[in-house]
Coordinates of C-alpha atoms and ligand atoms in Angstrom, one line a residue:
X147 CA 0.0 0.0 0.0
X148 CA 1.1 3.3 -0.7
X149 CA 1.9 6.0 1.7
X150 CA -1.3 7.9 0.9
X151 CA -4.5 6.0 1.4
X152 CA -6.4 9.5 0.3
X153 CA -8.4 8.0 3.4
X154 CA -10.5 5.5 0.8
X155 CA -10.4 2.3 1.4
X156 CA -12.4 0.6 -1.1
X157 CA -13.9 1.5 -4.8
X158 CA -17.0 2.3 -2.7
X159 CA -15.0 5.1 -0.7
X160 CA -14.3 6.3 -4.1
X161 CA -18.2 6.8 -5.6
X162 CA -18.9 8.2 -2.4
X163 CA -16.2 11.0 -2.6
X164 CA -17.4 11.4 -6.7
X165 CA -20.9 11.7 -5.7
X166 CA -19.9 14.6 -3.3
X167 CA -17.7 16.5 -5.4
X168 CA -19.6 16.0 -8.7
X169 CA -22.5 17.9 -9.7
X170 CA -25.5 15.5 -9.6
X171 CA -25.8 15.6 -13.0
X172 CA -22.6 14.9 -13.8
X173 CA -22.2 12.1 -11.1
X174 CA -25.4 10.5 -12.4
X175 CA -24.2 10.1 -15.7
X176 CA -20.9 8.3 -14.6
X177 CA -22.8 6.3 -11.8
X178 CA -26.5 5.1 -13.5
X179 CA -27.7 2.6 -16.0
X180 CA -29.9 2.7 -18.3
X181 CA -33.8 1.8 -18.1
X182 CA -35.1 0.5 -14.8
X183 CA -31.0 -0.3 -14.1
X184 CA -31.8 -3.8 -13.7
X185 CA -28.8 -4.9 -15.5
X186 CA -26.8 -2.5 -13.6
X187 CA -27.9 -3.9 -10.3
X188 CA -27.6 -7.5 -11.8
X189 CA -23.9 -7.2 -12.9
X190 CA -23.3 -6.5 -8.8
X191 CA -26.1 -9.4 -8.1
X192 CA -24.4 -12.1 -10.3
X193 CA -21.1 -11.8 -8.2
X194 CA -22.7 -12.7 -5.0
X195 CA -24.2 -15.7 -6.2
X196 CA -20.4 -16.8 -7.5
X197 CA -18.6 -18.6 -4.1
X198 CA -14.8 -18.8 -3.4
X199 CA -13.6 -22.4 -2.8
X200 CA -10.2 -21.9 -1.2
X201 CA -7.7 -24.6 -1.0
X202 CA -6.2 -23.9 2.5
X203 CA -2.1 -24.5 3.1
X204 CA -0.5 -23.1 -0.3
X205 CA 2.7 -21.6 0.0
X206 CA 1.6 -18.5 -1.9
X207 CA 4.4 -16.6 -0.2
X208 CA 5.6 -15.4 -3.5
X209 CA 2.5 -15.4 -5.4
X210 CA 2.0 -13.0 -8.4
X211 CA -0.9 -11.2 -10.3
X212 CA 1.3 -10.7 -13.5
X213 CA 0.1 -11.6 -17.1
X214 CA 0.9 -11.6 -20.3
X215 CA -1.7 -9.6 -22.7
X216 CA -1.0 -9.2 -26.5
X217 CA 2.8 -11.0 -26.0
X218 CA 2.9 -8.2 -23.0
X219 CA 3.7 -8.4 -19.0
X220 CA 2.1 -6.8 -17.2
X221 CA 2.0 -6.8 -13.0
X222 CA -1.8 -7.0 -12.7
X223 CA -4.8 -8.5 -14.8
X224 CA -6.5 -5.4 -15.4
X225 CA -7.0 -2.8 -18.4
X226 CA -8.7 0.4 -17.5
X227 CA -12.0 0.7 -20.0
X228 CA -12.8 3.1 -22.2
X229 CA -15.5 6.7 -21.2
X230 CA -16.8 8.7 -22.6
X231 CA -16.5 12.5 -21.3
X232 CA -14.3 11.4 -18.6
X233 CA -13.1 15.3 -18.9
X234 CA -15.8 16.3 -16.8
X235 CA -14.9 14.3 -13.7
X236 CA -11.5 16.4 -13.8
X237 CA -9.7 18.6 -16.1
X238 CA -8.1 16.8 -18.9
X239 CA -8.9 13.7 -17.3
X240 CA -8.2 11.4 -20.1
X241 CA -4.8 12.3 -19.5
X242 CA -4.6 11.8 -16.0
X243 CA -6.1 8.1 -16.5
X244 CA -3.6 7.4 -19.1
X245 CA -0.8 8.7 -16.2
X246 CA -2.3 6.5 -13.8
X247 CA -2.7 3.3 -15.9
X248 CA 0.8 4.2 -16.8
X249 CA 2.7 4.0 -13.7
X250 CA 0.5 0.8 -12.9
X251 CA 1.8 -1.0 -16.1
X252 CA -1.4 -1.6 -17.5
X253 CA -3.8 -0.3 -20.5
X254 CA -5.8 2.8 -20.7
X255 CA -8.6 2.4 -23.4
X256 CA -9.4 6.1 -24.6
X257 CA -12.8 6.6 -25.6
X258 CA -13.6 8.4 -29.1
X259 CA -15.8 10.8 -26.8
X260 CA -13.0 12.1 -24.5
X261 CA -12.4 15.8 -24.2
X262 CA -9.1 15.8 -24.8
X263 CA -7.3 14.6 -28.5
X264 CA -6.3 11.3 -29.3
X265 CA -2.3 12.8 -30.2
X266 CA -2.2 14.5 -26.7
X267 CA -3.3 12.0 -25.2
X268 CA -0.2 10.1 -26.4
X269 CA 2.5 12.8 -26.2
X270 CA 1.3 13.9 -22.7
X271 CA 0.8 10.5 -21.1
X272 CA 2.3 7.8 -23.2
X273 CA 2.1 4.5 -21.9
X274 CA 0.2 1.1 -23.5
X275 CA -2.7 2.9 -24.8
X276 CA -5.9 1.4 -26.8
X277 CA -8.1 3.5 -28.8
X278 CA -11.7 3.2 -28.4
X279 CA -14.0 3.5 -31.3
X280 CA -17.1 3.9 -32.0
X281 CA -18.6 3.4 -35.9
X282 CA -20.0 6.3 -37.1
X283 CA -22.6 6.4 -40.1
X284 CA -20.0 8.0 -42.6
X285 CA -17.7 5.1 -42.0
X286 CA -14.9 7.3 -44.0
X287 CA -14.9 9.7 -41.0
X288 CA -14.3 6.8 -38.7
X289 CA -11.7 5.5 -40.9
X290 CA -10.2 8.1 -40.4
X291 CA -10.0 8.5 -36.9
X292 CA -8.7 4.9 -36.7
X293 CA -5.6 6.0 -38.9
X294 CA -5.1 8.9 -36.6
X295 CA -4.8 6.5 -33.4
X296 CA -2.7 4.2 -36.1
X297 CA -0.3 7.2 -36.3
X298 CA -0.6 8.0 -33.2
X299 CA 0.7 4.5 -32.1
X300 CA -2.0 2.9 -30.0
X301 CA -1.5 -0.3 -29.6
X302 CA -4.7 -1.7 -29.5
X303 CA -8.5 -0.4 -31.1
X304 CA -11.3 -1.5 -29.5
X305 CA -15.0 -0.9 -31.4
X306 CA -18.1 -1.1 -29.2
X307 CA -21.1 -2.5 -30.9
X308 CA -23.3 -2.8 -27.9
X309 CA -24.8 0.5 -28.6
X310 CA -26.3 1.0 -31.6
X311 CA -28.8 3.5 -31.0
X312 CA -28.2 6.0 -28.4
X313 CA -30.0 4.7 -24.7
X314 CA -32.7 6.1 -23.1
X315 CA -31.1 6.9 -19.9
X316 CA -34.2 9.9 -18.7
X317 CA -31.5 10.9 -15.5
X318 CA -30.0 12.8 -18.2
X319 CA -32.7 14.5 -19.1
X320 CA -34.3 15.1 -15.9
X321 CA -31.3 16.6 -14.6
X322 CA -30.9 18.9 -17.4
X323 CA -28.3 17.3 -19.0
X324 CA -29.9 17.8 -22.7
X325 CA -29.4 18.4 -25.9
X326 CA -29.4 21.7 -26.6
X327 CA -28.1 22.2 -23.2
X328 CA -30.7 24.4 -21.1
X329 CA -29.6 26.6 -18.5
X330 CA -32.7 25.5 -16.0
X331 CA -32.8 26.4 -12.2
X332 CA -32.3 23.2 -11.0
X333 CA -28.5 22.3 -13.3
X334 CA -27.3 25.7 -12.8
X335 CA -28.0 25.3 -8.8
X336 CA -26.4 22.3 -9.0
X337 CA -23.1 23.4 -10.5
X338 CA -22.8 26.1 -8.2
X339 CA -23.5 23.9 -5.2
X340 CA -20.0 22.2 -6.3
X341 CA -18.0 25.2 -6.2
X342 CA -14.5 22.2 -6.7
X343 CA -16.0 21.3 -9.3
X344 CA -16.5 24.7 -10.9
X345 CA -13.6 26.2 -10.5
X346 CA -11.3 22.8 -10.8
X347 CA -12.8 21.8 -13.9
X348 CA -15.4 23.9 -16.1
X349 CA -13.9 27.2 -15.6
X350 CA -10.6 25.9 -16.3
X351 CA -11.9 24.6 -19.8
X352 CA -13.8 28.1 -19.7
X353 CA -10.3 29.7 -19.4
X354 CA -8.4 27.6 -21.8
X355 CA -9.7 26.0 -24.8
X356 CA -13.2 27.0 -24.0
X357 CA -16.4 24.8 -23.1
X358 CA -15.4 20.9 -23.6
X359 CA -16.0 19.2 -26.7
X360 CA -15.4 16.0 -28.5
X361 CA -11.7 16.4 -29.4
X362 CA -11.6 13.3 -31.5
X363 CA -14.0 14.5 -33.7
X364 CA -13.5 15.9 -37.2
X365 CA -13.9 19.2 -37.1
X366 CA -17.1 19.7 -38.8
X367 CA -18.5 17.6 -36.4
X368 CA -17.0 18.5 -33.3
X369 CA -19.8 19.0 -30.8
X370 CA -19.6 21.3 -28.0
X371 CA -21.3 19.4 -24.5
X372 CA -23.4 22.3 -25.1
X373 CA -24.9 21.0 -28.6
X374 CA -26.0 17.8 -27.7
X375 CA -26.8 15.4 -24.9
X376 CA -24.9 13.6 -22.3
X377 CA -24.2 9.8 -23.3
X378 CA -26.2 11.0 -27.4
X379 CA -23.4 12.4 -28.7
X380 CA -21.6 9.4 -29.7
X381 CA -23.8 9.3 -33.0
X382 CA -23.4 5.0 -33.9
X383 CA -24.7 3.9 -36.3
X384 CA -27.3 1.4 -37.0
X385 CA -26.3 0.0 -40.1
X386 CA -23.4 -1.4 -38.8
X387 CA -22.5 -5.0 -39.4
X388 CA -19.9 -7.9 -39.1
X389 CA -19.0 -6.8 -43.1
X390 CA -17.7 -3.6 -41.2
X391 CA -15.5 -5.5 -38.6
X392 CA -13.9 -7.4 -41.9
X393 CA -12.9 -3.7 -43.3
X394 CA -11.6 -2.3 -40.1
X395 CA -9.4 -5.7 -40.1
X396 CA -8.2 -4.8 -43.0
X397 CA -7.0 -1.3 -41.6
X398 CA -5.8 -2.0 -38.8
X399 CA -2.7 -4.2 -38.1
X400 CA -2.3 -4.3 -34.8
X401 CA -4.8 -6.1 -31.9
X402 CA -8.1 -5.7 -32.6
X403 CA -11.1 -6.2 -30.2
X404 CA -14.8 -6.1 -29.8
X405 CA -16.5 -4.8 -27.0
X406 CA -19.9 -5.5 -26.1
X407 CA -20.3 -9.1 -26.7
X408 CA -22.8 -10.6 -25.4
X409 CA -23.5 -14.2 -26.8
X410 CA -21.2 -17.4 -27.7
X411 CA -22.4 -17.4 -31.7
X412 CA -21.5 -13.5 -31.6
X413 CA -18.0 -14.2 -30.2
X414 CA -17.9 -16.9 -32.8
X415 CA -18.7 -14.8 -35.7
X416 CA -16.1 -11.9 -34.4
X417 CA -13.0 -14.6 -34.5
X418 CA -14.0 -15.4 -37.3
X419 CA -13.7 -11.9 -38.9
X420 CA -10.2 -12.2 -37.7
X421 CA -10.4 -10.1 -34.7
X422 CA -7.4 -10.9 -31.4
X423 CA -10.0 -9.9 -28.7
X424 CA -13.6 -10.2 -27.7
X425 CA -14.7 -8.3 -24.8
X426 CA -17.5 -9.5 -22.7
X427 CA -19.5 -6.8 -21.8
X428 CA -23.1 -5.0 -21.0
X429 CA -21.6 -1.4 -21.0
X430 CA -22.2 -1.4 -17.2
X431 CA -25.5 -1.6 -17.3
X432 CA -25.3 1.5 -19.5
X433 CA -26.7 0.1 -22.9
X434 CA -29.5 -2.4 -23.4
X435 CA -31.0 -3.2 -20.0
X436 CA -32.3 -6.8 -18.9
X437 CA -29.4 -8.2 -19.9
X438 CA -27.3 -11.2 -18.2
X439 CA -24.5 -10.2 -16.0
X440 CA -20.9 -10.1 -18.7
X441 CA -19.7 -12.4 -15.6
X442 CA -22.5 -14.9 -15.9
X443 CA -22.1 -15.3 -20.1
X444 CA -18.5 -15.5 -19.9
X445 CA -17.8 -19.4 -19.5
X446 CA -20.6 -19.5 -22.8
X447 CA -17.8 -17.2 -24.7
X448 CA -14.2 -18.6 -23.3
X449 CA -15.9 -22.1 -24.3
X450 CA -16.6 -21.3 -27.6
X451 CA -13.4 -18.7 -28.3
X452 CA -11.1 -18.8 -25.5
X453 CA -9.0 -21.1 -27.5
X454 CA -8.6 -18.5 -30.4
X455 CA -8.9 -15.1 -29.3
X456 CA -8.3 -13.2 -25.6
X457 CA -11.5 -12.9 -23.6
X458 CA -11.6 -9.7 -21.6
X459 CA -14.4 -8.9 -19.2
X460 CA -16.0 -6.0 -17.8
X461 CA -19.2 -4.4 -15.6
X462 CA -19.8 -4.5 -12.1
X463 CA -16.0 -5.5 -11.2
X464 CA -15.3 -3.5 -8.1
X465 CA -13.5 -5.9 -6.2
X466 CA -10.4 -8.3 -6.6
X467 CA -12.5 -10.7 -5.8
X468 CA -14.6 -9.9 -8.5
X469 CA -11.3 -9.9 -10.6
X470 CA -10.4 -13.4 -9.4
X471 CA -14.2 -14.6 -10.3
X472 CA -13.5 -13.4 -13.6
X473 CA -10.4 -14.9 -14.5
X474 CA -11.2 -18.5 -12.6
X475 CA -14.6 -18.4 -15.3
X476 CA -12.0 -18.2 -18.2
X477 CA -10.5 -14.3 -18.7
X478 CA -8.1 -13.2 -19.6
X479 CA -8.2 -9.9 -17.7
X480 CA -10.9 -7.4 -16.3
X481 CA -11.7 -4.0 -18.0
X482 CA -12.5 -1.3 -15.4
X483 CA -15.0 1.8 -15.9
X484 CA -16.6 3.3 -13.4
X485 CA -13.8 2.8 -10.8
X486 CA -10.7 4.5 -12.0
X487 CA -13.1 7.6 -12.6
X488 CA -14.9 8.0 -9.4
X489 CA -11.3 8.1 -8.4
X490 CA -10.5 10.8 -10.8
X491 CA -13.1 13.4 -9.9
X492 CA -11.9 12.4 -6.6
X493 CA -8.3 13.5 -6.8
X494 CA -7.4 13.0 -10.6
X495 CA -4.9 11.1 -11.5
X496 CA -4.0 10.4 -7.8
X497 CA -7.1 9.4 -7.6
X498 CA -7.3 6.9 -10.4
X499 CA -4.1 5.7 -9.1
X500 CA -5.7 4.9 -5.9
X501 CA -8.8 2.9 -7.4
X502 CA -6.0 0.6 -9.2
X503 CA -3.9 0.0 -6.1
X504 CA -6.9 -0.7 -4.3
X505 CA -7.9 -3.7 -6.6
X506 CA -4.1 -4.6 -6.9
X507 CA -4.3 -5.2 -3.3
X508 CA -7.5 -6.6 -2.8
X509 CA -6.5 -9.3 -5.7
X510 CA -3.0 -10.2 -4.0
X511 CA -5.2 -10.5 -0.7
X512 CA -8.0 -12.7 -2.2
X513 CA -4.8 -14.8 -4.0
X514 CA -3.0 -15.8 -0.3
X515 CA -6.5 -16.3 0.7
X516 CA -7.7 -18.8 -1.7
X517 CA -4.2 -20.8 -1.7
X518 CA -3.5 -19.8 -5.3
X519 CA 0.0 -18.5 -6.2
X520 CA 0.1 -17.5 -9.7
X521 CA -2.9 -15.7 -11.2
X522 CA -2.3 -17.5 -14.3
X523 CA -3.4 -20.9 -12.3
X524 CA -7.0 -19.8 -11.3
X525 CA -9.7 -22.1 -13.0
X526 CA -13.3 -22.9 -12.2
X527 CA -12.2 -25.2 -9.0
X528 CA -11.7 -22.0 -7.2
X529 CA -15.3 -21.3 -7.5
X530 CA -17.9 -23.0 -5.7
X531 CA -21.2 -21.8 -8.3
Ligands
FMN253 C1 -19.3 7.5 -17.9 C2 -19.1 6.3 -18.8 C3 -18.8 6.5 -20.1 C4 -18.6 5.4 -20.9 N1 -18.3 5.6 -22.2 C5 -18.0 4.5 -23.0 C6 -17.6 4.8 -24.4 O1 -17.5 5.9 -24.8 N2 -17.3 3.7 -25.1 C7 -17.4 2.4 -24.6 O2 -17.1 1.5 -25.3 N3 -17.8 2.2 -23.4 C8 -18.1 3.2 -22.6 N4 -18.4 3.0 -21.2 C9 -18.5 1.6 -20.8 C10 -17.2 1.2 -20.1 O3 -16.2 1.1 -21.1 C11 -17.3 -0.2 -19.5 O4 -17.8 -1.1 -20.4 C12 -18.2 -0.2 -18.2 O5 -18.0 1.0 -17.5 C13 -17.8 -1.3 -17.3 O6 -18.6 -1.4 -16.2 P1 -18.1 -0.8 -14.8 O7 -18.3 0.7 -14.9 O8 -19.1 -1.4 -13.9 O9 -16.7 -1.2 -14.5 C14 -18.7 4.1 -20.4 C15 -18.9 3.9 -19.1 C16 -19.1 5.0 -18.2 C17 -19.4 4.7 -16.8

């Protein structure tokens, strides 16, 4: 453990400082689902129904949570995910996350919504960084912005197909967070009730480069926060299909995964298209609602693709026991969301750095605990289901 606990002492610490320094409308749309959020509290649910069945007496003295992801070490199974307008939880966020992931050793995805650009980004935080994209209806535009990460170096592009339409997500809307932004009593109130956040974050932007937009964008599309609404602006595309995945595979040369995966026959059809990764996920609850937990589909997808391509899970993971659910079902490592940015509007990229170490050492904990000395070992005999 570090010397500075930031006095949180679990990811749960962490929303609870976010949801006090955020303005609600801005902590709701980092924190919520989508519909009745019964996928969102479903992701949690699934986890407690999963048992630990340690083996007691394992000299785990020198165990280790290192793995190897793309031919790469690195100390601890986790990547942090890809979010959208992860600007507004601190200034220039994106970068602090891609600091944080850094000095951890591990991925930062960056979101084609982020408020800061794709290039700085990469000159100002460096690191092993994956581009997130999303599809957009003139696929040339999109093209595009996968040659720029190309240039850039990513080293990995991720493209989310769990979201073809825009959710529903009515938090947004009732707290004012709308397209075209209204100034109403009650979001204007609530900004000046979080005077941090004000004067840490918007009026920075306000001073600087002005009020946050989609850096990533081209420029004729390049939509100020004011223009349209929270979690719409992404602008996918419905017409996407698998034909698509074949021409981005064709682009890009370097891993390639799909995130949002939700069924064996879909994981099935994306290896075949020739893609490295699949990535097991329901958006945290964020996209289609109703859905099964990523945890509980998982074993259906490492069955059917494990052997071919890397599985990576994500929603609900907030604790290394979580983690260590998720790689005994078959994973190959965990993406993170929500976590590593309740710890940035926390204390930025201190913050984020916090929410990692905390799962680092919750997992080497849960490891000693369930006699298991290499992460790398953990299969479905750890679990009792
Ligand atoms: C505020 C927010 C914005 C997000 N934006 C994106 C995005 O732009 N692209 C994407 O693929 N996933 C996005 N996600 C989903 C995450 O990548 C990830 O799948 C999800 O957060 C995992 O669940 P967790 O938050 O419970 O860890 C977003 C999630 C949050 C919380």
């Amino acid at each position: 453990m570090s010397e500075s606990t930031l006095g949180v002492y679990d990811i749960a610490d962490l929303r609870e400082q976010a949801r006090q320094r955020l303005p609600r409308g801005v902590f709701e749309f980092f924190d919520r689902g989508n519909g009745d959020e019964v996928a969102l509290a479903n992701n949690r649910a699934a986890f407690e129904r999963i048992k630990l069945n340690p083996h007691m007496l394992v000299d785990t003295s020198q165990r280790t949570q290192a793995i190897t992801l793309f031919g790469k070490q690195q100390p601890m199974p986790l990547v942090v995910g890809p979010t959208g307008s992860a600007g507004l939880a601190w200034y220039e966020g994106e970068v602090a996350l891609a600091r944080a992931a850094k000095n951890a050793g591990i991925p930062y995805t960056l979101a084609t919504g982020s408020m800061t650009a794709l290039e700085r980004v990469a000159a100002e935080a460096g690191g092993e960084l994956w581009f997130q994209v999303y599809m957009w209806p003139d696929r040339a535009a999109s093209h595009a912005l996968i040659e720029r990460a190309k240039a850039a170096d990513y080293k990995a592009l991720v493209v989310t197909v769990d979201t073809p339409v825009p959710p529903g997500r009515e938090y947004n809307l009732r707290n004012g967070m709308t397209v075209p932004f209204r100034f109403t009593r009650r979001n204007v109130t609530d900004v000046l009730m979080h005077p941090r956040w004000l004067a840490g974050v918007l009026l920075r932007y306000l001073l600087t480069t002005g009020m946050p937009r989609y850096e990533n964008y081209p420029t004729a599309m390049k939509t100020k926060i004011t223009a349209l609404p929270m979690g719409r602006s992404m602008m996918v595309s419905d017409s996407l299909t698998w034909d698509d995945l074949r021409e981005i595979r064709k682009l890009w040369p370097r891993p390639l995964l799909v995130k949002g995966i939700l069924r064996a026959e879909d994981a099935k059809l994306a290896a075949d298209r020739g893609v490295d990764g699949v990535i097991v996920s329901n958006h945290g609850g964020r996209a289609l609602d109703s859905t099964r937990a990523p945890i509980e589909i998982l074993p259906e997808v490492v069955e059917a693709v494990g052997s071919r391509v890397t599985v990576i899970v994500d929603s609900g993971f907030r604790r290394g026991s979580d983690v260590i659910k998720g790689l005994a079902l078959g994973a190959d490592a965990v993406m993170i969301g929500r976590a590593t940015l309740y710890g940035l509007a926390m204390a930025g990229e201190a913050g984020a750095a916090r929410a990692i170490e905390i799962y680092r050492d919750e997992i080497d904990c849960n490891l000693a605990m369930i006699g298991c000395p290499e992460i790398g070992k953990l299969d479905p005999g750890y679990l009792a289901r």
